[in-house]
C-alpha positions as a LaTeX table, in Angstrom:
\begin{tabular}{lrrr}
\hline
Residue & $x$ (\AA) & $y$ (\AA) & $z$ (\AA) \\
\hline
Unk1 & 39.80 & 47.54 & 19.15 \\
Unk2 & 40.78 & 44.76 & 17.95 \\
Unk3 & 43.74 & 43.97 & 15.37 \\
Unk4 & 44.00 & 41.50 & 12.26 \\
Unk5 & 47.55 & 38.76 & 12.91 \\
Unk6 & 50.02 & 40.01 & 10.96 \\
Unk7 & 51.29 & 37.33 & 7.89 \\
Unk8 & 54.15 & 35.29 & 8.52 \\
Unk9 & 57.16 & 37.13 & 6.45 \\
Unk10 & 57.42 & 36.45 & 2.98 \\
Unk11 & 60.84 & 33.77 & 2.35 \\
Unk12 & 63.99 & 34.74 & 0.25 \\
Unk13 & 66.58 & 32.56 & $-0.30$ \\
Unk14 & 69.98 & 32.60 & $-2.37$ \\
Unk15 & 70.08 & 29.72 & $-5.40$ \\
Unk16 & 72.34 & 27.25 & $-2.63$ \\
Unk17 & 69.53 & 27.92 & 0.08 \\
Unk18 & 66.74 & 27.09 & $-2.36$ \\
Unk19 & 68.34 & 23.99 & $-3.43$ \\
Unk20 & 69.19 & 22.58 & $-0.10$ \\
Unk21 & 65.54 & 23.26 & 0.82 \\
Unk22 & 63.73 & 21.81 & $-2.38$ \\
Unk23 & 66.16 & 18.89 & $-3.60$ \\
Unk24 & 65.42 & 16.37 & $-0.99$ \\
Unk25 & 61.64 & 16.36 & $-2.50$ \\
Unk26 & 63.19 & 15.95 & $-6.36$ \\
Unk27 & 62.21 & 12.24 & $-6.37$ \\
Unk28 & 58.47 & 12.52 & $-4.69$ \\
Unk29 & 57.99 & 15.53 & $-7.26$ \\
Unk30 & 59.08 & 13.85 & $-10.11$ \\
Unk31 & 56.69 & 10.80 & $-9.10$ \\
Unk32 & 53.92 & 12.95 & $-8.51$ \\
Unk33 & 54.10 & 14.39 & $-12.33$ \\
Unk34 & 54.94 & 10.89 & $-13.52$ \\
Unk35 & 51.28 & 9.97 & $-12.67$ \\
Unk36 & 50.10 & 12.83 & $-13.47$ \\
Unk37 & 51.79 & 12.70 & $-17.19$ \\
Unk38 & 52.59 & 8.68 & $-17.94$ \\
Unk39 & 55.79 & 9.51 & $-19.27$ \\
Unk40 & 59.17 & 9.52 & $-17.45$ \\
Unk41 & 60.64 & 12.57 & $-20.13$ \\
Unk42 & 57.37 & 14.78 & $-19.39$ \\
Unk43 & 57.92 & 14.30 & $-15.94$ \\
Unk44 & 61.24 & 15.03 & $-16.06$ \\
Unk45 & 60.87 & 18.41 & $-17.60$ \\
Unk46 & 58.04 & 19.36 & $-15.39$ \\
Unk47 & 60.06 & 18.92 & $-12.35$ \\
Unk48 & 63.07 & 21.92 & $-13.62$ \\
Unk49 & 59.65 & 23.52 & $-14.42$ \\
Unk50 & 58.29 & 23.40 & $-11.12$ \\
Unk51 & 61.54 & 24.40 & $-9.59$ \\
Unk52 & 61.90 & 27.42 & $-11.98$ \\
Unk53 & 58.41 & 28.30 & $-11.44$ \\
Unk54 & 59.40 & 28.12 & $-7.58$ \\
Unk55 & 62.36 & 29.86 & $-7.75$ \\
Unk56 & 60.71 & 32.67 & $-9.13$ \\
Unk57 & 57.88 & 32.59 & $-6.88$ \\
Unk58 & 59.89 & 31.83 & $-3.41$ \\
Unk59 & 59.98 & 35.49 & $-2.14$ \\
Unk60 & 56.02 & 35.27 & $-2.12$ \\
Unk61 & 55.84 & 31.95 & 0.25 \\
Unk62 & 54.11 & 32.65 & 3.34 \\
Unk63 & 54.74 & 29.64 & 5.28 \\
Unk64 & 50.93 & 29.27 & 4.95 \\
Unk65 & 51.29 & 25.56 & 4.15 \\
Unk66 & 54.22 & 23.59 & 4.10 \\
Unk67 & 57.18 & 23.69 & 1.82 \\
Unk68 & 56.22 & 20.49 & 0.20 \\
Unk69 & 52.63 & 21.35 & $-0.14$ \\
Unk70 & 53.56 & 24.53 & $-1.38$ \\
Unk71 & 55.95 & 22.72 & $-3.96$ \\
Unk72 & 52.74 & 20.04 & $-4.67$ \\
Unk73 & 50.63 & 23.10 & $-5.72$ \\
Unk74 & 53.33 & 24.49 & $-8.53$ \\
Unk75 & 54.18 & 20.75 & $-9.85$ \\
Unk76 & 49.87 & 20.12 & $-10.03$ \\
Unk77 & 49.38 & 22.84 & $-11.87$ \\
Unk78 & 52.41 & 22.77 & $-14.15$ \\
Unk79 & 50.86 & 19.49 & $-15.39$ \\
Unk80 & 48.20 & 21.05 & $-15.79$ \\
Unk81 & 49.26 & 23.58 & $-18.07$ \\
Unk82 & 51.18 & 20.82 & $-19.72$ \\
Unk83 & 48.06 & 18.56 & $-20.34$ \\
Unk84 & 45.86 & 21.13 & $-21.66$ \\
Unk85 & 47.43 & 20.29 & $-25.27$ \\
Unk86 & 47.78 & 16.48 & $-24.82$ \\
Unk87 & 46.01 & 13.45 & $-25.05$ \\
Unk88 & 46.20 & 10.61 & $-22.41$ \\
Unk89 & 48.92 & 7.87 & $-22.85$ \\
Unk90 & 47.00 & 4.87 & $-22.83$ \\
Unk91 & 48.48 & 1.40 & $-23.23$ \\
Unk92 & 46.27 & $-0.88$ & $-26.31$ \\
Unk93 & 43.96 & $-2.58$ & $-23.59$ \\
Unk94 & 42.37 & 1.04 & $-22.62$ \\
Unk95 & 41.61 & 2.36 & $-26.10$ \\
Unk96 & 37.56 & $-0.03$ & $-25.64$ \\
Unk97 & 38.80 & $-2.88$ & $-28.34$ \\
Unk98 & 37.96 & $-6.43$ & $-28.07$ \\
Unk99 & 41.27 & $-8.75$ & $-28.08$ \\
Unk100 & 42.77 & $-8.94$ & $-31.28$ \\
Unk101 & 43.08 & $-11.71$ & $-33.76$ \\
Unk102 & 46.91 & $-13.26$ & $-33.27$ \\
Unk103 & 46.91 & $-14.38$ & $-37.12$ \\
Unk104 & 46.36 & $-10.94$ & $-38.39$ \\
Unk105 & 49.27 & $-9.16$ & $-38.96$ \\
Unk106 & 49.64 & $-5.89$ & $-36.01$ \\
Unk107 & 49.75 & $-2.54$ & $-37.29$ \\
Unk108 & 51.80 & 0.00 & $-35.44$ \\
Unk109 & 50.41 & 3.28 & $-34.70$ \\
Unk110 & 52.96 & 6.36 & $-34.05$ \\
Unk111 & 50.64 & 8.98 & $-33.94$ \\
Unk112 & 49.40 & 7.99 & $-30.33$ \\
Unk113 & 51.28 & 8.65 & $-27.55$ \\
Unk114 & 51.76 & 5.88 & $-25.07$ \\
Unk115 & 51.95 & 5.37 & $-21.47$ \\
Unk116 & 55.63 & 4.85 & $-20.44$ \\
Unk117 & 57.39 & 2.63 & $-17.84$ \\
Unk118 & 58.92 & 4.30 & $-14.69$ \\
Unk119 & 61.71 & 2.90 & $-13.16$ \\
Unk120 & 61.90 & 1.91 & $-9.77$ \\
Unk121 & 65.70 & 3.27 & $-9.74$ \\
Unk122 & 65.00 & 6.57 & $-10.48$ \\
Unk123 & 62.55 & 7.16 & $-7.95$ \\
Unk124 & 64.11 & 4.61 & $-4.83$ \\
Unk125 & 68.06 & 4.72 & $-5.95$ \\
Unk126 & 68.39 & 5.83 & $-2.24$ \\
Unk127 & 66.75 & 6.17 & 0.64 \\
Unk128 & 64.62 & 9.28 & 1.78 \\
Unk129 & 66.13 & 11.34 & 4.05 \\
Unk130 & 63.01 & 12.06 & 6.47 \\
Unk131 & 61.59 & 8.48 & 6.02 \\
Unk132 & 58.43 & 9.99 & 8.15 \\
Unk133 & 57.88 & 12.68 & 5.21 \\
Unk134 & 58.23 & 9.91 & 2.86 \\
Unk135 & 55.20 & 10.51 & 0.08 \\
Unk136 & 56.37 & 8.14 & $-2.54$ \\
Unk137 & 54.79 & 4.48 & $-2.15$ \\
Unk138 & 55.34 & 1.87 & $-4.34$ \\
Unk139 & 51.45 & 1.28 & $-4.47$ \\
Unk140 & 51.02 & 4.97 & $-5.64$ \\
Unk141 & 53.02 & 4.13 & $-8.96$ \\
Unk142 & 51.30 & 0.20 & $-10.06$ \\
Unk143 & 51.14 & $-0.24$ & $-13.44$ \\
Unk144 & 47.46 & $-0.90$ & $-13.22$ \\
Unk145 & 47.03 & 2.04 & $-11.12$ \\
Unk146 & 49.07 & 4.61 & $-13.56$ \\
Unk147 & 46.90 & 3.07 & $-16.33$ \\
Unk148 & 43.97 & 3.55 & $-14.17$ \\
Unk149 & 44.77 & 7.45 & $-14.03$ \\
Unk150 & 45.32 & 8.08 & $-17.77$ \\
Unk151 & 41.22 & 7.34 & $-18.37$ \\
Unk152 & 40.52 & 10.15 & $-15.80$ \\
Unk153 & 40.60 & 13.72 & $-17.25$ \\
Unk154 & 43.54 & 16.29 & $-15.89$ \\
Unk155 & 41.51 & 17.87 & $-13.38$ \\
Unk156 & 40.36 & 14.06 & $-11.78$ \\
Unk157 & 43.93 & 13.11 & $-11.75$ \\
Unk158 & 45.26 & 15.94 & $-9.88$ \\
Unk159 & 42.22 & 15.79 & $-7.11$ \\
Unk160 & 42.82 & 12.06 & $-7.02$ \\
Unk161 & 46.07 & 12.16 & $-6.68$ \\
Unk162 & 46.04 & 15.18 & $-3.86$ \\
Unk163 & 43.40 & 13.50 & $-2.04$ \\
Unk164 & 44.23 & 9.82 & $-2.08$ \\
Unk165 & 47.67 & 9.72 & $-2.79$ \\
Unk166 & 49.43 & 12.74 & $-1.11$ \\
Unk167 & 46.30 & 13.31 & 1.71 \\
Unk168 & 45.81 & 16.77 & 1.60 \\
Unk169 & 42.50 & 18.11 & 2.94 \\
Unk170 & 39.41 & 19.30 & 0.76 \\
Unk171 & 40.34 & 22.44 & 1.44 \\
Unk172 & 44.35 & 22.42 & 1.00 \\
Unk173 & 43.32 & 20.72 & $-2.63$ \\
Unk174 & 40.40 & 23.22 & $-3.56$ \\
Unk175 & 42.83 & 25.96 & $-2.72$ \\
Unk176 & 45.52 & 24.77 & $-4.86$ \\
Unk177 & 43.28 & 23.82 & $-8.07$ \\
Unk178 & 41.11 & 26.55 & $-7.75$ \\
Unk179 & 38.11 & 24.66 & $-6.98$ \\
Unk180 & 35.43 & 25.03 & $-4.38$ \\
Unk181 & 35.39 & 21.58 & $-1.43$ \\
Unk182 & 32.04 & 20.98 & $-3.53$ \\
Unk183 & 33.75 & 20.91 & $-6.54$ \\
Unk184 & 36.69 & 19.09 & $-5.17$ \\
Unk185 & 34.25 & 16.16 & $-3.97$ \\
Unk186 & 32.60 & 15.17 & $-6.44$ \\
Unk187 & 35.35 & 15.40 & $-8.98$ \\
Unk188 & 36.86 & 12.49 & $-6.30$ \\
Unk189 & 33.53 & 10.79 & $-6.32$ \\
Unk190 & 33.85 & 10.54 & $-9.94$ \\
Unk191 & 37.49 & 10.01 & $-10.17$ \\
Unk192 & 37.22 & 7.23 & $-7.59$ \\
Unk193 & 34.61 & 5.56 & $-9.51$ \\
Unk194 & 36.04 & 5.69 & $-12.95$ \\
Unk195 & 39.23 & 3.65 & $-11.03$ \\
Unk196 & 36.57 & 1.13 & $-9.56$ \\
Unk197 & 35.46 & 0.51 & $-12.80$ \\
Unk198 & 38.45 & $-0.38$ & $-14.61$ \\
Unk199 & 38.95 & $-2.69$ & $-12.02$ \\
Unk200 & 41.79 & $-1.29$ & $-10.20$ \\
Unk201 & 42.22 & $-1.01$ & $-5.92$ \\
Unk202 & 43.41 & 2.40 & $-6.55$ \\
Unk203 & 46.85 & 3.01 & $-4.06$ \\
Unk204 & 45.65 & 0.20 & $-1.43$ \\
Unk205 & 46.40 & $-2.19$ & $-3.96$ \\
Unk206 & 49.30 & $-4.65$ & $-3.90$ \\
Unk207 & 52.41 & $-5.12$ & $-5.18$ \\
Unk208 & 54.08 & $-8.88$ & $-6.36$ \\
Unk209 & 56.24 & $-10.00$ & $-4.23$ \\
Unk210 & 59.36 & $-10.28$ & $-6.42$ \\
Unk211 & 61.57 & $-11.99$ & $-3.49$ \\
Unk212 & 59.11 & $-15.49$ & $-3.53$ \\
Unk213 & 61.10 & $-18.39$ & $-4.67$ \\
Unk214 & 58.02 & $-19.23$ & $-6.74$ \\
Unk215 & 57.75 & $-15.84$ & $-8.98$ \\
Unk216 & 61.77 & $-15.81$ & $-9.03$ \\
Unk217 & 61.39 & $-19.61$ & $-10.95$ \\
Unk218 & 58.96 & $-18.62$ & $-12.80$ \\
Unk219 & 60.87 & $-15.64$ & $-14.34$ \\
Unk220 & 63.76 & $-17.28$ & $-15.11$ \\
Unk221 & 61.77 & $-19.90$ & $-16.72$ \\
Unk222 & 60.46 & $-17.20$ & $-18.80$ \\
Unk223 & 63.57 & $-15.95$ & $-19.63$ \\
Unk224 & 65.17 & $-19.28$ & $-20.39$ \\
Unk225 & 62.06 & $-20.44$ & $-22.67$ \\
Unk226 & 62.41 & $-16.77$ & $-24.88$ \\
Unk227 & 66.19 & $-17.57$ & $-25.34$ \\
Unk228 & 65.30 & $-20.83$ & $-26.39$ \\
Unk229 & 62.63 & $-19.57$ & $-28.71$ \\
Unk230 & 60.82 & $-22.43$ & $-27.07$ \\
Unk231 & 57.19 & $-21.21$ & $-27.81$ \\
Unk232 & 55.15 & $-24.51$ & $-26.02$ \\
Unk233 & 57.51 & $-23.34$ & $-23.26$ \\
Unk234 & 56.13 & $-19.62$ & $-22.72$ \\
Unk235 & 52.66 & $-21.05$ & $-23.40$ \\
Unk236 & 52.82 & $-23.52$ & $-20.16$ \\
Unk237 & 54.38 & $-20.46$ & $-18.34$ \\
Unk238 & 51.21 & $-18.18$ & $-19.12$ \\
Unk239 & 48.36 & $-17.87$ & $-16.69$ \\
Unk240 & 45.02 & $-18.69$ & $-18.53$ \\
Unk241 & 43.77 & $-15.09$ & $-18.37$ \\
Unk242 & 47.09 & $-13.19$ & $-19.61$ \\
Unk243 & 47.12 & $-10.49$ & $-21.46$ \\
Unk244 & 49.60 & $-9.17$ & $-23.90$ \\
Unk245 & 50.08 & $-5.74$ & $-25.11$ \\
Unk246 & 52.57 & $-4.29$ & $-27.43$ \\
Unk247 & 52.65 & $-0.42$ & $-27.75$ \\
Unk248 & 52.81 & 1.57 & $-30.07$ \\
Unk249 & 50.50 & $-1.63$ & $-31.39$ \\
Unk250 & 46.86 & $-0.81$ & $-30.29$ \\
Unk251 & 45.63 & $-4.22$ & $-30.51$ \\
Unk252 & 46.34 & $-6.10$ & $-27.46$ \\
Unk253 & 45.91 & $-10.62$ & $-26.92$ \\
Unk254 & 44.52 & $-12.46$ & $-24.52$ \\
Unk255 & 44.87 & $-16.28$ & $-23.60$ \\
Unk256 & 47.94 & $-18.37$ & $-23.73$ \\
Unk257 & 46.99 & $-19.81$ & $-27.22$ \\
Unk258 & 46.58 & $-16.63$ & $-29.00$ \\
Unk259 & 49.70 & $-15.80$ & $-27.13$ \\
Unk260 & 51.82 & $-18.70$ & $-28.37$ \\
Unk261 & 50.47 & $-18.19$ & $-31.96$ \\
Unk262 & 51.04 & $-14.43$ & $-32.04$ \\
Unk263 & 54.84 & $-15.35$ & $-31.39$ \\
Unk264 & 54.71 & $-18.26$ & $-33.61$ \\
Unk265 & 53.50 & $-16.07$ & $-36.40$ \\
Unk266 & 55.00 & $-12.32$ & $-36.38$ \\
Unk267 & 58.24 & $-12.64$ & $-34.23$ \\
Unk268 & 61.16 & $-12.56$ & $-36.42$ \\
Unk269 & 63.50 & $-15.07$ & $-34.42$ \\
Unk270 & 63.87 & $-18.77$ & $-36.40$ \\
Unk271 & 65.70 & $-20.28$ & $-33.55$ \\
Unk272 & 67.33 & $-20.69$ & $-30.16$ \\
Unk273 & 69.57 & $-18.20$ & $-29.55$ \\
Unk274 & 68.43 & $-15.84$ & $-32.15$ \\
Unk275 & 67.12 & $-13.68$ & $-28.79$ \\
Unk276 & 68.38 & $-12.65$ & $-25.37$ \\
Unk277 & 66.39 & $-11.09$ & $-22.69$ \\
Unk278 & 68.30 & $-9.30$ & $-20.10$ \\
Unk279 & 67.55 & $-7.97$ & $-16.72$ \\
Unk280 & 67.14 & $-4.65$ & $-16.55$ \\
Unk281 & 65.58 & $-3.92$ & $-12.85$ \\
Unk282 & 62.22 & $-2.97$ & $-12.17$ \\
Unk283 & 59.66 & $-0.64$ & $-13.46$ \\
Unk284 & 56.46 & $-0.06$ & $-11.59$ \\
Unk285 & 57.03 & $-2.59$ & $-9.14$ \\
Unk286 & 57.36 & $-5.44$ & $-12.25$ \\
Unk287 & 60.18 & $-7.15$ & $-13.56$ \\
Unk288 & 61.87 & $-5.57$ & $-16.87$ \\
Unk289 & 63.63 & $-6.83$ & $-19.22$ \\
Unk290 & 65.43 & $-5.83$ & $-22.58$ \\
Unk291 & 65.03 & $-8.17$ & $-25.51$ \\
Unk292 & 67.65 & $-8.22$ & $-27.86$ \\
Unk293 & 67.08 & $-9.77$ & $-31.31$ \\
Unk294 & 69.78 & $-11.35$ & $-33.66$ \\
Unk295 & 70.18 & $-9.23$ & $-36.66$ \\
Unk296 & 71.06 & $-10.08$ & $-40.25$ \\
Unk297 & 74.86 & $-9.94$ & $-40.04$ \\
Unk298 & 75.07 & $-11.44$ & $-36.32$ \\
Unk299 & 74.44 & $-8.97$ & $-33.73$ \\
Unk300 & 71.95 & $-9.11$ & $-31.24$ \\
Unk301 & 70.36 & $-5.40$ & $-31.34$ \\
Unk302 & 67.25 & $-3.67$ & $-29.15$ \\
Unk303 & 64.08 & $-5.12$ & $-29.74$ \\
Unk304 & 61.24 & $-4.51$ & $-27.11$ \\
Unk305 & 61.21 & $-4.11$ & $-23.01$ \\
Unk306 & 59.49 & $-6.81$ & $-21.48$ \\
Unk307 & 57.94 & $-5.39$ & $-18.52$ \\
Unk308 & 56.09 & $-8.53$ & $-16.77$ \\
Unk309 & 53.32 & $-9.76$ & $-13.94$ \\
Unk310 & 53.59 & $-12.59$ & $-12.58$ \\
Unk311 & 51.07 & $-14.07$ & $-10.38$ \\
Unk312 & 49.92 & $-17.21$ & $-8.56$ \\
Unk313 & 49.10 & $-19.19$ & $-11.96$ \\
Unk314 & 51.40 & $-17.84$ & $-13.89$ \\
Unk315 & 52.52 & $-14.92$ & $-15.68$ \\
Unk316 & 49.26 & $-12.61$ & $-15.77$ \\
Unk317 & 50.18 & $-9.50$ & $-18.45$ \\
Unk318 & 53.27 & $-8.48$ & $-20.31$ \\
Unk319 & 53.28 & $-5.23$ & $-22.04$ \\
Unk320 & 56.00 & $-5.50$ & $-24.46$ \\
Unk321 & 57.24 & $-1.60$ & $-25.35$ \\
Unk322 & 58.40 & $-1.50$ & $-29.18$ \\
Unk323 & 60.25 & 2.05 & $-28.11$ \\
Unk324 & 63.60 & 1.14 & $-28.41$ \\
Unk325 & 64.56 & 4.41 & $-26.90$ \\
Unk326 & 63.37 & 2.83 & $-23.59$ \\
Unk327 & 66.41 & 1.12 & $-23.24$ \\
Unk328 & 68.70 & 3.90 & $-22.57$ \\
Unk329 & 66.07 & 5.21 & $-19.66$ \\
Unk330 & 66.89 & 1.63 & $-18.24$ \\
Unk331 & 70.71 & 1.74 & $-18.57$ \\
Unk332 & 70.82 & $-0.77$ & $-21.54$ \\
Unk333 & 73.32 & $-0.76$ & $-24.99$ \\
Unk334 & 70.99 & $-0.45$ & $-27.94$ \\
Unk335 & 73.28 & $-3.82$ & $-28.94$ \\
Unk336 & 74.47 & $-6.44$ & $-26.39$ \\
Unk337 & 77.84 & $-7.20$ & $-26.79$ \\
Unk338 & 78.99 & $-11.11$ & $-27.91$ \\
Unk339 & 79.81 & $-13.09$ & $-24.98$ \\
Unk340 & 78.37 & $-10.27$ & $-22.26$ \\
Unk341 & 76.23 & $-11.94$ & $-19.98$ \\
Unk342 & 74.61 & $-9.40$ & $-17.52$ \\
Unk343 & 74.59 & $-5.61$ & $-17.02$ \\
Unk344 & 77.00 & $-5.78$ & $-14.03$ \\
\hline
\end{tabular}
């Protein structure tokens, strides 16, 4: 006679038990439905989601899986749930238009809802405390990549990013959406080749390095040559390839000339000094910065967040976020004070 292993006893926990176990994952959770969103608010709220939904649930965990896997599972599938009445958050280059025409004047359009920039603080403001359990990679949260994700559907995103990005098994990620290992293979065959075609290395691919005297020059030339409103100036900083986008705008330039002539044309400054551009940190591994413009009666107010490439021949792509509401999520005044010359 033989008899079946009994089940490893079900967990329960007071609220200061629960928290010590779950909070050192906070940051890798909130990544993980970052990409899964492409907005730093939605992923914020899915994160006291998850951790309500596993509160509530903790008294059932078997110690089956891991903790974190366990906590993986809930935040997947509260995304899910989340998605099911949403549309991606593209930026303008992945809505299938041809480059637009810089002397035509842009059009914004509110009614879309755009992909949003994460920033590095919120996910690396300290170190992890079990660096080998570290999930979070600064690959795993590109700009290109995160774009990349938003032309998948839900379902690809989630095996994509349980697969690739967190490496659980077929099985582990079958279990936890639901889905056969069949299933959960060729949804990662498709995913993987949707990714391939927009171009993108998927989480192998590299980040600028921000420390090389080169990119640093080139930056603060970039800087210097906006404050200046020095327009030949940006154009000689611009790769030849560069590309321009300006959400909630859907059209989207290419080319330095274009470039230098959609600034010419539609940007209200007159002269120098009439903007500032301001440090503000990183956001997906790329430099961000806030541009202030001078208003009528003198002050310089929010504008647009500069978040910007920068590559061997220049600066590659700037997406240029009209959402002035982005500028609190990066820790700047909606209007920079007279005579202030940095955030510190």
């Amino acid at each position: 006679m033989t008899t079946t292993p009994a089940r490893p006893a079900a967990t329960a926990v007071d609220d200061a038990t629960f928290e010590e176990l779950v909070a050192p994952m906070r940051r890798e959770i909130f990544a993980h439905c970052y990409r899964m969103t492409g907005s730093v608010q939605d992923a914020e709220d899915l994160v006291q989601e998850t951790y309500l939904r596993a509160w509530r649930a903790m008294h059932t965990f078997e110690h089956r899986s891991s903790l974190r896997t366990w906590l993986y599972r809930i935040a997947t599938n509260t995304c899910l749930t989340h998605l099911e009445s949403r549309k991606r958050r593209p930026l303008p280059t992945g809505l299938g238009q041809p480059a637009s025409d810089p002397a035509r004047e842009p059009q914004a359009d509110h009614d879309r809802t755009w992909l949003e920039p994460l920033p590095d603080a919120l996910v690396w403001a300290t170190e992890p405390s079990d660096p080998a359990a570290e999930t979070v990679t600064r690959d795993s949260v590109r700009l290109a990549f995160v774009t990349a994700l938003q032309h998948l559907t839900a379902q690809q995103r989630a095996v994509l990013l349980l697969r690739e990005v967190l490496q659980c098994s077929a099985a582990e990620t079958a279990e936890a959406l639901g889905l056969t290992v069949a299933g959960v293979n060729s949804t990662l065959q498709r995913a993987r080749a949707q990714v391939a075609r927009l171009g993108d290395e998927g989480v192998d691919g590299a980040t600028p390095d921000l420390d090389d005297p080169r990119t640093r020059e080139r930056l603060a030339a970039y800087v210097a040559a906006f404050e200046s409103y020095d327009i030949p100036g940006i154009v000689r900083l611009l790769a030849d390839d560069v590309v321009w986008e300006m959400p909630p705008f859907p059209e989207w330039y290419e080319g330095p000339t274009q470039i230098g002539t959609l600034i010419g044309t539609w940007c209200p400054a007159q002269a120098a000094g009439d903007m500032r551009l301001v440090p503000a940190g990183t956001a997906n591994g790329l430099p961000v910065y806030g541009l202030y413009m001078r208003s009528d009666e003198g002050a310089h107010r929010a504008f647009q967040l500069h978040q910007v490439e920068v590559g061997p021949d220049g600066v590659t792509r700037v997406v240029a976020y009209f959402d002035t509401a982005l500028f609190a999520t990066f820790g700047l005044p909606e209007v920079w004070p007279a005579g202030r010359d940095s955030l510190v």
